[in-house]
Coordinates of C-alpha atoms in Angstrom, one line a residue:
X1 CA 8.8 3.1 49.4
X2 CA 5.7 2.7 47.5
X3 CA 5.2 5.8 47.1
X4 CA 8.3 6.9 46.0
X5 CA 8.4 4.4 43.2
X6 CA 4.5 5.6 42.1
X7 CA 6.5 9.4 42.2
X8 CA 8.9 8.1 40.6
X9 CA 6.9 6.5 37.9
X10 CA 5.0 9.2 37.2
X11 CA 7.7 11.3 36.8
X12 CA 9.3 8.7 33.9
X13 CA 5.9 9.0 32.3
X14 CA 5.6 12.8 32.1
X15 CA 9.6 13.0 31.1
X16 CA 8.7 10.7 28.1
X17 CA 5.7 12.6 26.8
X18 CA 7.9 16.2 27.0
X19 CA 10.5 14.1 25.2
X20 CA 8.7 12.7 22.5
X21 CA 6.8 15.9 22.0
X22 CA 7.7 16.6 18.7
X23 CA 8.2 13.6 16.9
X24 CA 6.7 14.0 13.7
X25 CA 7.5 18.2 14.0
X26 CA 4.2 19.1 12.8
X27 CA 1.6 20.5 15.2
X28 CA -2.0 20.3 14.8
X29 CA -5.6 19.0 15.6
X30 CA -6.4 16.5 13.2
X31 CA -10.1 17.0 14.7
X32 CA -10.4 20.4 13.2
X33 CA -9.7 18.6 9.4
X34 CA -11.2 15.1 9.5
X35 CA -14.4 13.4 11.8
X36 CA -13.1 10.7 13.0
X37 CA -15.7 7.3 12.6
X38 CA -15.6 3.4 13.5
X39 CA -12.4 1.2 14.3
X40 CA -11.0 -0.5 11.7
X41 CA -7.5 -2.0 13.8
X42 CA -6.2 -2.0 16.4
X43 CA -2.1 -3.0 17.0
X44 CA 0.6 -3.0 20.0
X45 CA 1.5 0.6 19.0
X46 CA -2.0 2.1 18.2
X47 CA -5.2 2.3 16.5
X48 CA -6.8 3.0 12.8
X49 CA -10.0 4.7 12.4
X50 CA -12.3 5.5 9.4
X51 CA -12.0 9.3 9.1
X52 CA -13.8 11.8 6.8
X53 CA -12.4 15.1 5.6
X54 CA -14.7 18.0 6.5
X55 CA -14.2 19.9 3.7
X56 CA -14.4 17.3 0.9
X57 CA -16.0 14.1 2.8
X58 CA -13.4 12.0 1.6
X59 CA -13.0 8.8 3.1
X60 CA -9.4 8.2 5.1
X61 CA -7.6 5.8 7.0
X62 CA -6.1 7.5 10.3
X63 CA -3.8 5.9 12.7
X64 CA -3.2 7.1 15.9
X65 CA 0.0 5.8 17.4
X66 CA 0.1 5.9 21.3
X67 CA 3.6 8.2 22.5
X68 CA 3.5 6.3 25.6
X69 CA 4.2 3.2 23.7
X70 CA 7.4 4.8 22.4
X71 CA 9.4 3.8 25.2
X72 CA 12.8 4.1 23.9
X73 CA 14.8 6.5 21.5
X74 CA 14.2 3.7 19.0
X75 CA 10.3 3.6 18.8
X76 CA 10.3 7.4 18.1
X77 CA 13.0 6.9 15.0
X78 CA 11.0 4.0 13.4
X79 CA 7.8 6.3 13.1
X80 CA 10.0 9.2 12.5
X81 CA 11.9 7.2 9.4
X82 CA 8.5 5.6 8.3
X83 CA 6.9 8.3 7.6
X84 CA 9.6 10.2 6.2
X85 CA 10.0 7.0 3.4
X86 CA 6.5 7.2 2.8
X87 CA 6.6 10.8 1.8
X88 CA 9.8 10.4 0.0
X89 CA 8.2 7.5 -2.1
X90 CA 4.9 9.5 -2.8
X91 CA 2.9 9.6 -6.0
X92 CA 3.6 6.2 -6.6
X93 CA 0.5 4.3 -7.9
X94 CA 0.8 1.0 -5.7
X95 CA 2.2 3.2 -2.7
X96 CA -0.5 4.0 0.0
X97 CA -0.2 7.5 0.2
X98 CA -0.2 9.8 3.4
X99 CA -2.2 12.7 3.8
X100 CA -1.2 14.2 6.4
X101 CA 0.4 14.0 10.0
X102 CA -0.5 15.4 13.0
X103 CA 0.6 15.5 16.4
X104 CA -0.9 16.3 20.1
X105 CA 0.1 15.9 23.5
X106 CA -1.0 11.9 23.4
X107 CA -0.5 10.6 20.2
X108 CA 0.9 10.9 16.1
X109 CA -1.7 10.7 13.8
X110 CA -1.2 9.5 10.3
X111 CA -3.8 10.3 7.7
X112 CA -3.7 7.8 4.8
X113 CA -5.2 6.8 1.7
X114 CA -8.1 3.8 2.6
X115 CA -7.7 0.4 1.1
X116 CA -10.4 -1.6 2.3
X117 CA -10.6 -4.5 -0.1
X118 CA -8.5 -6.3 2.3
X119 CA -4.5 -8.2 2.2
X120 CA -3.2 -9.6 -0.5
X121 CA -2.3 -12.2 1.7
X122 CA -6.3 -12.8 2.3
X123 CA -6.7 -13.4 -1.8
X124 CA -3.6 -15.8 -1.9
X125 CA -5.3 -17.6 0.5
X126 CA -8.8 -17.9 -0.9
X127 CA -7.5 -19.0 -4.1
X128 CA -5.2 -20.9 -3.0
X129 CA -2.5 -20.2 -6.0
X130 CA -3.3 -17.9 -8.9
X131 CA -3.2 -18.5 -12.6
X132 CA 0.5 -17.6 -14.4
X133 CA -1.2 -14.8 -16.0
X134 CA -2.8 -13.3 -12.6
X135 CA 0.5 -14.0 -10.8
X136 CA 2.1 -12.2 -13.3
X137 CA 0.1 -9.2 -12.9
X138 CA 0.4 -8.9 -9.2
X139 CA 4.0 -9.6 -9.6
X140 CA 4.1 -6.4 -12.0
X141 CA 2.8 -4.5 -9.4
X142 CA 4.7 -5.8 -6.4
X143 CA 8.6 -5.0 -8.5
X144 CA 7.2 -1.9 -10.3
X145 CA 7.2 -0.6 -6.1
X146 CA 10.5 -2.4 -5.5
X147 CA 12.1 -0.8 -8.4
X148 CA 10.7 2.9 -7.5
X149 CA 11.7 1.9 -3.9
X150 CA 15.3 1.2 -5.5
X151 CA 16.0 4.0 -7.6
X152 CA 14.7 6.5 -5.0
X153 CA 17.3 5.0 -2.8
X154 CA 15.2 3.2 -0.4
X155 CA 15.5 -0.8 0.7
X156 CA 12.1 -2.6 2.2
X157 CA 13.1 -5.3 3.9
X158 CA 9.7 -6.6 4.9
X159 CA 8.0 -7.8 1.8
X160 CA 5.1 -9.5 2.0
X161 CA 1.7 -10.6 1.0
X162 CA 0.5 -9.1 4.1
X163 CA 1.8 -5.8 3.6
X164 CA -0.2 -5.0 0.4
X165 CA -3.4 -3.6 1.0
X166 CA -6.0 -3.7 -2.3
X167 CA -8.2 -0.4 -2.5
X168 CA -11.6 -2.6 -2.7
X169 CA -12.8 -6.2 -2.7
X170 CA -13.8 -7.9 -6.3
X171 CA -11.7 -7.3 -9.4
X172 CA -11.1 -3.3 -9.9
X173 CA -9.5 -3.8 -6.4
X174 CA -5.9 -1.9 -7.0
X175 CA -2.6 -3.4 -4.7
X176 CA -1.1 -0.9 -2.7
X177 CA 2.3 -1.5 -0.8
X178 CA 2.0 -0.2 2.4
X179 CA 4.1 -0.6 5.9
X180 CA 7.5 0.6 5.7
X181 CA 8.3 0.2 8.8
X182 CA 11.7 -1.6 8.8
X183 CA 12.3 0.0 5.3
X184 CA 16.0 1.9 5.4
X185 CA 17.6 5.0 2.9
X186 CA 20.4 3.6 1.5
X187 CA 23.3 4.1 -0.7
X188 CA 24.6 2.8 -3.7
X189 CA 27.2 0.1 -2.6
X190 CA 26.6 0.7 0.9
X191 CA 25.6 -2.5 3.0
X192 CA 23.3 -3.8 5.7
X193 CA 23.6 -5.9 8.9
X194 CA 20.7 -6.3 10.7
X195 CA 18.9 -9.3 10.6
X196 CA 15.0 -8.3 9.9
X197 CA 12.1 -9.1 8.3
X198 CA 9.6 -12.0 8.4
X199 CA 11.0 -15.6 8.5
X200 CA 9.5 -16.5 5.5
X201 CA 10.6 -14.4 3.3
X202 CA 14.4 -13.1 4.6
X203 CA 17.0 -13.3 1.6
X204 CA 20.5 -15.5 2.7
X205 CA 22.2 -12.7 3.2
X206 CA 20.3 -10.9 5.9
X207 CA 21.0 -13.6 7.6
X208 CA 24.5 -13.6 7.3
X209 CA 24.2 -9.6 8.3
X210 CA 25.8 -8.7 4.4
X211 CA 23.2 -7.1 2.6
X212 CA 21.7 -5.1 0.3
X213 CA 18.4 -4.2 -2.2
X214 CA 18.7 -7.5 -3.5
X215 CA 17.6 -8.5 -0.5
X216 CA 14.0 -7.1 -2.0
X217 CA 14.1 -8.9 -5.1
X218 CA 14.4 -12.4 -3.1
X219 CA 11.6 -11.7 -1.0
X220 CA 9.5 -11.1 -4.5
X221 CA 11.0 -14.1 -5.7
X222 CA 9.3 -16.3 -2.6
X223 CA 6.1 -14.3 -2.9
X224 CA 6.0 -15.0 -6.9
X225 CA 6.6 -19.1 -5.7
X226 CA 3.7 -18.6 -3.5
X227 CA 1.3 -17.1 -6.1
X228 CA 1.9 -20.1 -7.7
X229 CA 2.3 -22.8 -6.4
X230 CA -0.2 -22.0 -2.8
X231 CA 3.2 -22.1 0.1
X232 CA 6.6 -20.7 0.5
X233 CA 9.3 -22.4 -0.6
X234 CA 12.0 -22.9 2.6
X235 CA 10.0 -23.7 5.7
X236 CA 10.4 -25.4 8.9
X237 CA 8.2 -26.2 11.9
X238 CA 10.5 -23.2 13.8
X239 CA 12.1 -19.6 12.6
X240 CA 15.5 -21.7 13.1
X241 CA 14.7 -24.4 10.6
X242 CA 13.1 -21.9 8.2
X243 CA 16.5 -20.1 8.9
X244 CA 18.7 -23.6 7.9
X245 CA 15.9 -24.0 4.7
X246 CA 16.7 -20.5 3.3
X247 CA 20.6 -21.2 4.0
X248 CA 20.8 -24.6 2.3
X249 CA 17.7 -26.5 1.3
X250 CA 17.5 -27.0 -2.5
X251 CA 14.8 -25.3 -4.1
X252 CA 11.4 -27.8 -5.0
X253 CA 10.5 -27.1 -8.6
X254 CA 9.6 -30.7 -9.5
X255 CA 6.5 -31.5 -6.9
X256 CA 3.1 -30.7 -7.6
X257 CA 2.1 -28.4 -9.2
X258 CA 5.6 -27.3 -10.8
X259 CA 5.4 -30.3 -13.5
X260 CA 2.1 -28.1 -15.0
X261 CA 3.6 -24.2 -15.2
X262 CA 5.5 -23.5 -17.9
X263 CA 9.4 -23.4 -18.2
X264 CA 9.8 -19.4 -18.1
X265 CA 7.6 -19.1 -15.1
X266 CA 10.4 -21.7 -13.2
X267 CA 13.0 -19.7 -15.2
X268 CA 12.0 -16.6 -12.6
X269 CA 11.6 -17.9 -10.0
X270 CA 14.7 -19.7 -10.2
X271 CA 16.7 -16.4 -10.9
X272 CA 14.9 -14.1 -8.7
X273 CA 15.8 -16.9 -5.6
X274 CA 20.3 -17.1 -6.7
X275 CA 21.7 -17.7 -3.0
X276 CA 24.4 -15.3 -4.6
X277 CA 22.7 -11.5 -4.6
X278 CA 24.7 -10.7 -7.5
X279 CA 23.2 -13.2 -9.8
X280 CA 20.1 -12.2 -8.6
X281 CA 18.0 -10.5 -11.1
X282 CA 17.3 -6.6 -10.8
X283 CA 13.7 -5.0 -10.3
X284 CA 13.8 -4.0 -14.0
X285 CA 15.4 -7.3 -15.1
X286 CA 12.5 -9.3 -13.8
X287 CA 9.8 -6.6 -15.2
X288 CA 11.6 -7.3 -18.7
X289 CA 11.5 -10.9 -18.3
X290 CA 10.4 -13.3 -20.8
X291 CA 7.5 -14.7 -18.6
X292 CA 6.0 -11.4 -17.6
X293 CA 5.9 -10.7 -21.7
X294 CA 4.6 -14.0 -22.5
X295 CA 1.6 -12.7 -19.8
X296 CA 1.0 -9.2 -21.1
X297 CA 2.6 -8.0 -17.6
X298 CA 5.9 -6.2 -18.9
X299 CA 5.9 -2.3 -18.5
X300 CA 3.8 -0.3 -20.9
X301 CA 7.2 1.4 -21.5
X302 CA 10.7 1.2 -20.1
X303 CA 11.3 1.9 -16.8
X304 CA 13.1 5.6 -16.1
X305 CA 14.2 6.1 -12.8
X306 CA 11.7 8.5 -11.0
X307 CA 14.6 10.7 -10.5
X308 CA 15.2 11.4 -14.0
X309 CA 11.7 11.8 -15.1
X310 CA 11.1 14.6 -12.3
X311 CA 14.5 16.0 -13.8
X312 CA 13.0 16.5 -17.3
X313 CA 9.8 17.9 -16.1
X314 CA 12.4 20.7 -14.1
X315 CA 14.0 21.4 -17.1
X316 CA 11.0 22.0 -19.5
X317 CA 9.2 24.9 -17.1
X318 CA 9.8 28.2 -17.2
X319 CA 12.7 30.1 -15.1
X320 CA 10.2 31.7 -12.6
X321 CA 8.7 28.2 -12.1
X322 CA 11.7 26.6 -11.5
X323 CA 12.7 29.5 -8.9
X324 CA 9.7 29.0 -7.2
X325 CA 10.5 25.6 -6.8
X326 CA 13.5 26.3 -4.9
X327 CA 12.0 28.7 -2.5
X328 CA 9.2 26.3 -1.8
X329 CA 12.1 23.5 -1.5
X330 CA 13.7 25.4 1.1
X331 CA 10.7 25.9 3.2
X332 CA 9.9 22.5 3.6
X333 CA 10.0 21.0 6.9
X334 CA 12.9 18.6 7.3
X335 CA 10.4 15.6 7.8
X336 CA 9.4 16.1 3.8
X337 CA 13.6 16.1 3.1
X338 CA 15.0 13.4 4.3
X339 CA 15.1 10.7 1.4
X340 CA 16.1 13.7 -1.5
X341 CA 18.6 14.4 1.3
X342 CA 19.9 10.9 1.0
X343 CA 19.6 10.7 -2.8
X344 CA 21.9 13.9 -2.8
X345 CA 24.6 12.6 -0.5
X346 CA 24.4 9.5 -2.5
X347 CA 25.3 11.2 -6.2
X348 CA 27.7 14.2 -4.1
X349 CA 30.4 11.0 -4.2
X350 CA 33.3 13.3 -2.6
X351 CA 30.9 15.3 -0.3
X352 CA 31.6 18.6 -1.8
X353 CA 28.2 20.1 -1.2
X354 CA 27.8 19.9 -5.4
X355 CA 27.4 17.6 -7.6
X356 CA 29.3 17.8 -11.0
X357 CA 28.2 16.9 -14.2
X358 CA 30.7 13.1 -13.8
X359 CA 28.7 12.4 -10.3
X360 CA 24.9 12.8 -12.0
X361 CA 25.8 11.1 -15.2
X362 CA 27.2 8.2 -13.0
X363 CA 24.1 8.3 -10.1
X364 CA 21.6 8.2 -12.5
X365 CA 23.6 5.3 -14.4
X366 CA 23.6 3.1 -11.2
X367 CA 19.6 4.2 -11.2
X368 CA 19.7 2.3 -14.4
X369 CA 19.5 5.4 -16.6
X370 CA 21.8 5.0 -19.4
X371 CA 22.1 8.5 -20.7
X372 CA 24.1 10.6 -23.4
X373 CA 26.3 13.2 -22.0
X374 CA 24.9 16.0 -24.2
X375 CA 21.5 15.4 -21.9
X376 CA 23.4 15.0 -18.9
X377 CA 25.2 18.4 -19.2
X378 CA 21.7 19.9 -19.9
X379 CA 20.0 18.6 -17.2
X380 CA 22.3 20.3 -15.1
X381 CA 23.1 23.2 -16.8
X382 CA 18.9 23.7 -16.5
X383 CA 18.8 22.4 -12.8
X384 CA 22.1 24.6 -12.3
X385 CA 20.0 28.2 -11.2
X386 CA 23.2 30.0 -9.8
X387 CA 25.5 29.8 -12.7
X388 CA 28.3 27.4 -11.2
X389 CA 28.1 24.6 -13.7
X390 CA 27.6 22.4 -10.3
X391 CA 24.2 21.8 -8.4
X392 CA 23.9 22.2 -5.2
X393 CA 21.6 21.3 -2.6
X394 CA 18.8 23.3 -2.7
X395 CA 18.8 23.3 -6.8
X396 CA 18.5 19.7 -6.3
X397 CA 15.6 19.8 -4.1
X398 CA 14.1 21.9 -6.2
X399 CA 14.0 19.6 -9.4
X400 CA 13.3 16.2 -8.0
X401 CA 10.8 16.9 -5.3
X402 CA 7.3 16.0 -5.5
X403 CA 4.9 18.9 -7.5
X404 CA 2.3 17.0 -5.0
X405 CA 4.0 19.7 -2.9
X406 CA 2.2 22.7 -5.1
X407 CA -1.4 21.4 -3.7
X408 CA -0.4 22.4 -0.7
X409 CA -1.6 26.5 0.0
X410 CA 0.7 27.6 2.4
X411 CA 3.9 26.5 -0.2
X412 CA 2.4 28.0 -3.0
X413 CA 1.9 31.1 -0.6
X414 CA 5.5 31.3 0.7
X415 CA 6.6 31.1 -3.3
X416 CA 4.4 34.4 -4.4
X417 CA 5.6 36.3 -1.2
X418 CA 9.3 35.4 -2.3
X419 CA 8.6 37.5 -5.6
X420 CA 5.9 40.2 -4.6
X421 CA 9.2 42.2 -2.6
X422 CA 6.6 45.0 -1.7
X423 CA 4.1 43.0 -0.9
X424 CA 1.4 44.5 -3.4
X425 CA -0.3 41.3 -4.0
X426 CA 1.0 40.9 -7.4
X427 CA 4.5 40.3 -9.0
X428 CA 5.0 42.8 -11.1
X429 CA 7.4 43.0 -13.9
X430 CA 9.9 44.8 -12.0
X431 CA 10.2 42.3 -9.9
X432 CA 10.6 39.6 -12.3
X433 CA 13.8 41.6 -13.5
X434 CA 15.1 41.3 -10.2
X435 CA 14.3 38.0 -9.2
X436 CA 16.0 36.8 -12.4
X437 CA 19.1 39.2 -11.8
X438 CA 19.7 38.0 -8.3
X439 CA 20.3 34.4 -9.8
X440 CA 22.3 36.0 -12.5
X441 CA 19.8 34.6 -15.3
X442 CA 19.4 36.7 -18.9
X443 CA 15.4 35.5 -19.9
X444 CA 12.8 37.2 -21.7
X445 CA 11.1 38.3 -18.6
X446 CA 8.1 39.8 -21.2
X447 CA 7.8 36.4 -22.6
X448 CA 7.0 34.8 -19.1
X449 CA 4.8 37.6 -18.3
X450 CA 2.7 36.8 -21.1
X451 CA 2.7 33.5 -20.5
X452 CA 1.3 34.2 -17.2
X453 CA -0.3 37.3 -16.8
X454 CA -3.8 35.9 -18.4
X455 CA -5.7 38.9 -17.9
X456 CA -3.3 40.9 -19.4
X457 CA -3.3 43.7 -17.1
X458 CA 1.0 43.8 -16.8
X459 CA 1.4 41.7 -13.5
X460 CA 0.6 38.1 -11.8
X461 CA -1.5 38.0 -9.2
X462 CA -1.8 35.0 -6.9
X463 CA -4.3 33.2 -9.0
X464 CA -2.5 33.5 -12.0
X465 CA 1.1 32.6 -9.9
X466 CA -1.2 29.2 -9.1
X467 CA -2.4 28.4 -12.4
X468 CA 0.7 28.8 -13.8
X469 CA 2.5 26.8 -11.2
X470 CA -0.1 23.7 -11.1
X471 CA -0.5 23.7 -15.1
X472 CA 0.6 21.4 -17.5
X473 CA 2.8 21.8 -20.5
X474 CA 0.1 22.7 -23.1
X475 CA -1.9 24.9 -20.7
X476 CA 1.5 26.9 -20.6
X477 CA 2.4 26.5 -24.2
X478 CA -1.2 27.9 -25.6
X479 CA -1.6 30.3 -22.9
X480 CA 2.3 32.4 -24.2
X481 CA 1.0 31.9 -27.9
X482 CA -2.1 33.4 -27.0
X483 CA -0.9 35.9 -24.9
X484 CA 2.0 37.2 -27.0
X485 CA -0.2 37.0 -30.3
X486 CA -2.7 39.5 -28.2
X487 CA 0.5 41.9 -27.4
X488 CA 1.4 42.0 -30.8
X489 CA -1.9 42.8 -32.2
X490 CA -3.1 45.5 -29.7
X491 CA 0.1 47.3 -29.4
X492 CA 1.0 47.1 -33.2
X493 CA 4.8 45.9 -32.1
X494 CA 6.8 45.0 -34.3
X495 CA 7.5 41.6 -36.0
X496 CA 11.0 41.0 -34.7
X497 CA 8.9 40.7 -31.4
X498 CA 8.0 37.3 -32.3
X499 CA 11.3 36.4 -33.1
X500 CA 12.6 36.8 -29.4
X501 CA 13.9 33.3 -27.4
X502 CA 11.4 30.9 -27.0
X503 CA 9.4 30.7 -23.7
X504 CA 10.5 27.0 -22.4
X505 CA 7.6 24.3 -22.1
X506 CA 6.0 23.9 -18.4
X507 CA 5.8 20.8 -16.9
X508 CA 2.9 19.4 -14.9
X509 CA 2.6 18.3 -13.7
X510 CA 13.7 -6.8 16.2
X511 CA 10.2 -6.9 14.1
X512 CA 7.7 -5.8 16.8
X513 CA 7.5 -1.9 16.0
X514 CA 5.1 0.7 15.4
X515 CA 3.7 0.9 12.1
X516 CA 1.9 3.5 10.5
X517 CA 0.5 0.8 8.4
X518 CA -3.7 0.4 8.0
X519 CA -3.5 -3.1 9.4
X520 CA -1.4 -5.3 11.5
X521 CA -1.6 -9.1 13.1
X522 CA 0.0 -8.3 16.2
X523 CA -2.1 -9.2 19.2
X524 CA -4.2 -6.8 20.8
X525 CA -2.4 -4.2 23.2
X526 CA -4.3 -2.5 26.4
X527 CA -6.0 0.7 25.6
X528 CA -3.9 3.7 25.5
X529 CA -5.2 6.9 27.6
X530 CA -7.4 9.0 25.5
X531 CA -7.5 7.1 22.7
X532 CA -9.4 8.7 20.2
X533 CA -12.4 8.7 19.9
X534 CA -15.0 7.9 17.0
X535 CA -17.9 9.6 16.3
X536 CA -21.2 8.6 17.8

């Protein structure tokens, strides 16, 4: 009997690791990129090492999440989903960005950027409380990543001090949001019923199971109290009386030391903590507030939706740029897709497979991007590469994904080949005639040849195809005044030439889970089999 059940256990465990063999569906030794170096955390779900990139020697964070520890279906979708909001939300200043994943037989590894000035949690409680004005400043930080989290479609639901890392100790140390693991994609309107998060810091709402991102902006509001005033402001000596606090208890703005901080800082905190989510303030309503202003902590400039600005940037490069874009969009692993997926279902309101010039005006306007339609319609008429007056999905992909995507070699590679039809090594301008005539597009191929071919000698080679697709928008403007200027004066053509259309600006550029976060306060777990190892 004994032995059957040790047969049959080993026989669970080897099913599991098949299943879970492909969790993050990308393959590799991370051992071939980065040496790995000393422990820096250890959690229920895995362990973080200090790494160093072999080619560069750039320090890294890497955590290596145990697959046996993903027992159920559940496990694998929280690192699956993590990971796929971290790269949705990437290029973000206060995000901690991921380098790469990798996957073997044992475990997911997750190379990320290294903070090691510690938690903001840590600082809170060293000082105690913070000034107004340095409250303000981290509470800059702290919305500016709600709000990018909001209008790219994505909900937290775990904000804390804890989960914001700072990149060093002493003052140049920058905050950085990190763990995402109970974060969700979302839409517009839609609503939320599970009860998660940390006790503290859980809106009303989520704990009536009828929610949604306002949830965040409550959770800010009791991290802002605690900057201020040194502890939370609904407690209780269990998670059931911290429960009845948030519910009912009347919030404490008269006790020591509320009587000494000024009347707009209560204002805020008062707003950003409505029991009713709808007179809650937004992410950009509490960046615009009075307080933040009166402490040199409102924007630098107005907040665009990260979605509209990456929609500009598409519609100022050049038409062999922008097709490029598509053909690296489409050979992207799903893993990369799935938030733009989400922010595309979200705007295609009657799930067409399009989205018409009414559905972007009105998705970017509940982004908070108030709009004219003249720039609407030529947003998508620029976006729009196939003629149709819609956009579709791939078109979409193409203008709001990441150009972080263009550092990567085997994209840019997978982009030339698309053009270079006979494989040559170069795109010649044959080529570009027929690239543009199978999307039905009338440009001035000669005038983006120009513009690219920097050696002048009547194709792009790779290089140039990378230079042109990494630069920015005066790189690109100077090099096609240059180049056509050159043209005209060594081929004596004539001055109507210069009069042809206008090559377009470039642009440049429930809560025990596992976390692909840098730290963690869960208790230490057993040692997973062939954890990985640091080097001696």
């Amino acid at each position: 009997m004994g032995a059957c059940a040790s047969t049959d256990n080993a026989v669970s465990e080897k099913f599991k690791t098949q299943k879970l063999a492909t969790v993050v569906q990308q393959q590799g030794d991370v051992r071939e990129h980065y040496v790995f170096d000393k422990q820096l955390g250890k959690g229920n779900f895995g362990i973080v090492h200090l790494v160093f990139d072999k080619k560069t020697n750039e320090k890294f964070a890497c955590k290596s999440i145990s697959k046996r520890k993903l027992v159920t279906p559940e496990d694998v979708e929280d690192v699956r989903r993590e990971i796929q909001i971290m790269l949705h939300l990437a290029g973000h200043k206060n995000i901690v960005n991921i380098r790469g994943t990798y996957e073997d037989k044992n475990f997911i590894h997750i190379v990320m950027e290294l903070c090691s000035g510690g938690e903001l949690f840590d600082r809170i409680a060293e000082a105690g409380h913070f000034s107004e004005k340095r409250a303000a400043e981290v509470m800059r930080t702290i919305v500016s990543v709600v709000h990018h989290c909001h209008t790219m479609n994505v909900v937290h639901r775990d904000l804390k001090p804890e989960n914001f890392l700072l990149t060093e100790r002493g003052p140049n140390g920058v905050v950085k949001a990190t763990d995402f693991g109970l974060s969700r994609f979302f839409k517009d309107g839609a609503s939320l019923d599970e009860i998660v998060g940390s006790p503290f810091y859980v809106a009303p709402e989520v704990l009536k199971r009828n929610y949604g991102k306002e949830a965040d902006i409550w959770s800010c509001g009791v991290i802002l109290y605690i900057l201020l005033c040194g502890w939370p402001p609904f407690h209780g000596d269990s998670t059931q009386a911290i429960f009845k606090s948030i519910l009912s208890a009347p919030l404490d703005l008269k006790s020591d030391p509320w009587p000494r901080i000024s009347p707009d800082a209560k204002d805020i905190v008062r707003r950003m903590l409505a029991r009713d989510p709808r007179k809650r303030l937004t992410a950009e309503q509490v960046l615009n507030h009075r307080w933040m202003s009166d402490n040199n902590a409102n924007p630098d400039e107005p907040f665009v939706p990260e979605i509209l600005i990456r929609m500009r940037q598409f519609t100022k490069m050049n038409l062999l740029k922008r097709e490029a874009l598509k053909v690296i969009a489409r050979s992207l692993p799903p893993m990369e897709l799935a938030g733009m997926r989400e922010m595309f279902h979200d705007m295609d309101e009657d799930s067409s497979g399009t989205i018409t010039v009414d559905e972007l005006r009105e998705g970017l306007r509940r982004k908070g991007a108030e709009i004219a339609l003249s720039e609407v319609q030529r947003i998508l008429n620029d976006i729009d590469l196939d003629g149709n007056s819609k956009i579709d999905y791939e078109e979409f992909l193409a203008a709001t994904m990441h150009l972080n995507k263009l550092s990567r070699e085997e994209n840019m590679i997978a982009a030339f080949e698309y053009f270079d039809k006979d494989k040559s090594g170069f795109i010649t301008r044959d080529e570009l005639v027929t690239a543009m005539k199978e999307i039905d597009q009338e440009v001035d191929v000669d005038a983006i040849l120009a513009a690219v071919d920097k050696n002048g000698d009547g194709h792009i080679d790779y290089e140039e195809f990378c230079l042109m697709m990494r630069a920015t928008d005066l790189d690109v403007l100077k090099t096609a005044h240059e180049a056509l200027k050159t043209k005209v004066m060594n081929k004596n053509v004539v001055q109507a030439k210069m009069q042809s259309e206008p090559v377009r600006e470039d642009s440049s550029f429930d809560l025990r889970r596992p976390s692909v976060s840098q730290h963690g306060r869960s208790p230490p777990a057993d040692e997973p089999e062939h954890e990985p190892e640091a080097a001696t």
